[in-house]
Amino acid sequence: MLQSHKIKNELYQNLGKLFYAVAMADKHIHSVEIKKLKESIKEHWLTVDDVADEFGTDAAFQIEIVFDWLQGEEKEAGIYYEEFKDFFKEYKAKFTPRIRLLIWNTADAIASSFAGINKSELILLAKLRMLLQQ
């Protein structure tokens, strides 16, 4: 696998961590948040590039795979946000304006999908907005 494809796969895996952190910010993941994530992947993320994972599947599905796997881990949302933040800072150049906008739109859609945005989600979204503006 080419180095650039490896980094793209890691990008999608880290997005799975970020979107899990957004959904888990209130300590519970709701089915509408999962549904919103899956809709966003199909409607927006699959068209970002033509990178495939090692199984030949569109790498954007790594977002959903990691998100699903993390649900079984049941760890604090903050841990995965920090992992995403570290990846973002290391590979900032990979985060084009289009990718940053898609990240924001997806995170906001997940947070808004269940009874609006609560305080914990609002705090996480504020941190994300500041990170994406760097």
Short mmCIF file of C-alpha atoms in Angstrom, two decimals:
data_model
loop_
_atom_site.label_atom_id
_atom_site.label_comp_id
_atom_site.label_asym_id
_atom_site.label_seq_id
_atom_site.Cartn_x
_atom_site.Cartn_y
_atom_site.Cartn_z
CA MET A 1 0.00 0.00 0.00
CA LEU A 2 1.34 3.41 -0.89
CA GLN A 3 2.28 5.70 1.99
CA SER A 4 -0.33 8.28 0.91
CA HIS A 5 -3.05 5.59 0.88
CA LYS A 6 -1.93 4.41 4.32
CA ILE A 7 -2.25 7.94 5.69
CA LYS A 8 -5.70 8.32 4.05
CA ASN A 9 -6.83 5.09 5.74
CA GLU A 10 -5.51 6.42 9.05
CA LEU A 11 -7.36 9.68 8.38
CA TYR A 12 -10.65 7.83 8.02
CA GLN A 13 -9.93 5.72 11.10
CA ASN A 14 -9.26 8.86 13.11
CA LEU A 15 -12.48 10.39 11.80
CA GLY A 16 -14.26 7.34 13.20
CA LYS A 17 -12.71 8.18 16.57
CA LEU A 18 -13.75 11.82 16.30
CA PHE A 19 -17.34 11.08 15.35
CA TYR A 20 -17.55 8.49 18.12
CA ALA A 21 -16.33 11.15 20.57
CA VAL A 22 -19.03 13.55 19.36
CA ALA A 23 -21.77 10.93 19.68
CA MET A 24 -20.47 9.76 23.07
CA ALA A 25 -20.00 13.28 24.50
CA ASP A 26 -23.20 12.90 26.54
CA LYS A 27 -22.11 9.41 27.72
CA HIS A 28 -24.65 7.62 25.49
CA ILE A 29 -24.83 6.87 21.78
CA HIS A 30 -28.32 7.09 20.32
CA SER A 31 -29.50 5.16 17.27
CA VAL A 32 -30.29 8.41 15.42
CA GLU A 33 -26.65 9.47 15.84
CA ILE A 34 -25.48 6.23 14.23
CA LYS A 35 -28.03 6.67 11.45
CA LYS A 36 -26.83 10.24 10.83
CA LEU A 37 -23.20 9.08 10.66
CA LYS A 38 -24.03 6.36 8.13
CA GLU A 39 -26.02 8.84 6.01
CA SER A 40 -23.11 11.29 6.05
CA ILE A 41 -20.65 8.62 4.98
CA LYS A 42 -22.83 7.54 2.05
CA GLU A 43 -23.82 11.05 0.98
CA HIS A 44 -20.51 12.87 1.45
CA TRP A 45 -17.46 10.84 2.48
CA LEU A 46 -17.55 8.17 -0.27
CA THR A 47 -16.99 10.85 -2.91
CA VAL A 48 -13.94 12.45 -1.26
CA ASP A 49 -11.37 10.26 -3.01
CA ASP A 50 -10.87 6.86 -4.61
CA VAL A 51 -8.68 5.33 -1.89
CA ALA A 52 -9.48 1.74 -0.94
CA ASP A 53 -8.53 -0.19 2.18
CA GLU A 54 -6.60 -3.48 2.12
CA PHE A 55 -9.83 -5.35 1.29
CA GLY A 56 -10.62 -3.20 -1.75
CA THR A 57 -13.47 -1.36 -0.01
CA ASP A 58 -13.74 2.42 -0.14
CA ALA A 59 -11.53 3.67 2.69
CA ALA A 60 -14.28 6.05 3.87
CA PHE A 61 -16.04 3.01 5.35
CA GLN A 62 -13.18 2.94 7.89
CA ILE A 63 -15.08 5.75 9.63
CA GLU A 64 -18.05 3.47 10.28
CA ILE A 65 -15.94 0.41 11.08
CA VAL A 66 -13.91 2.23 13.74
CA PHE A 67 -17.03 3.93 15.16
CA ASP A 68 -18.77 0.54 15.50
CA TRP A 69 -15.70 -1.06 17.06
CA LEU A 70 -15.35 1.75 19.61
CA GLN A 71 -18.92 1.22 20.80
CA GLY A 72 -17.74 -2.08 22.26
CA GLU A 73 -14.84 -0.37 24.00
CA GLU A 74 -17.07 2.03 25.97
CA LYS A 75 -14.26 4.45 26.85
CA GLU A 76 -14.51 8.17 27.49
CA ALA A 77 -15.15 10.37 24.47
CA GLY A 78 -12.25 12.65 25.38
CA ILE A 79 -9.66 9.93 24.80
CA TYR A 80 -10.68 9.55 21.16
CA TYR A 81 -11.00 13.26 20.57
CA GLU A 82 -7.40 13.67 21.77
CA GLU A 83 -6.23 10.89 19.44
CA PHE A 84 -7.95 12.65 16.53
CA LYS A 85 -6.40 15.97 17.57
CA ASP A 86 -2.90 14.45 17.65
CA PHE A 87 -3.41 12.97 14.18
CA PHE A 88 -4.75 16.28 12.88
CA LYS A 89 -1.72 18.19 14.16
CA GLU A 90 0.71 15.66 12.69
CA TYR A 91 -0.94 15.57 9.24
CA LYS A 92 -2.50 19.02 9.06
CA ALA A 93 -1.70 19.35 5.35
CA LYS A 94 -3.99 16.39 4.57
CA PHE A 95 -6.95 18.33 5.94
CA THR A 96 -8.02 20.39 2.94
CA PRO A 97 -10.70 23.07 3.31
CA ARG A 98 -13.22 20.60 1.83
CA ILE A 99 -12.27 17.87 4.35
CA ARG A 100 -12.43 20.34 7.24
CA LEU A 101 -15.92 21.45 6.16
CA LEU A 102 -17.09 17.85 5.83
CA ILE A 103 -15.72 17.07 9.28
CA TRP A 104 -17.53 20.02 10.77
CA ASN A 105 -20.80 19.28 8.98
CA THR A 106 -20.73 15.62 9.98
CA ALA A 107 -19.87 16.32 13.63
CA ASP A 108 -22.58 18.99 13.85
CA ALA A 109 -25.15 16.68 12.22
CA ILE A 110 -24.36 13.88 14.68
CA ALA A 111 -24.56 16.20 17.68
CA SER A 112 -27.82 17.77 16.47
CA SER A 113 -29.52 14.51 15.58
CA PHE A 114 -30.75 13.61 19.07
CA ALA A 115 -32.69 16.31 20.94
CA GLY A 116 -30.45 19.13 19.72
CA ILE A 117 -26.97 19.89 20.97
CA ASN A 118 -26.42 19.52 24.71
CA LYS A 119 -23.74 21.19 26.82
CA SER A 120 -21.14 18.42 26.57
CA GLU A 121 -21.57 18.22 22.79
CA LEU A 122 -21.38 22.00 22.54
CA ILE A 123 -18.06 22.05 24.40
CA LEU A 124 -16.61 19.32 22.17
CA LEU A 125 -17.84 21.07 19.02
CA ALA A 126 -16.25 24.33 20.19
CA LYS A 127 -12.91 22.53 20.65
CA LEU A 128 -13.29 20.97 17.22
CA ARG A 129 -14.08 24.28 15.56
CA MET A 130 -10.95 25.86 17.06
CA LEU A 131 -8.85 22.87 15.96
CA LEU A 132 -10.17 22.96 12.40
CA GLN A 133 -9.42 26.67 12.11
CA GLN A 134 -5.70 26.13 12.78
#
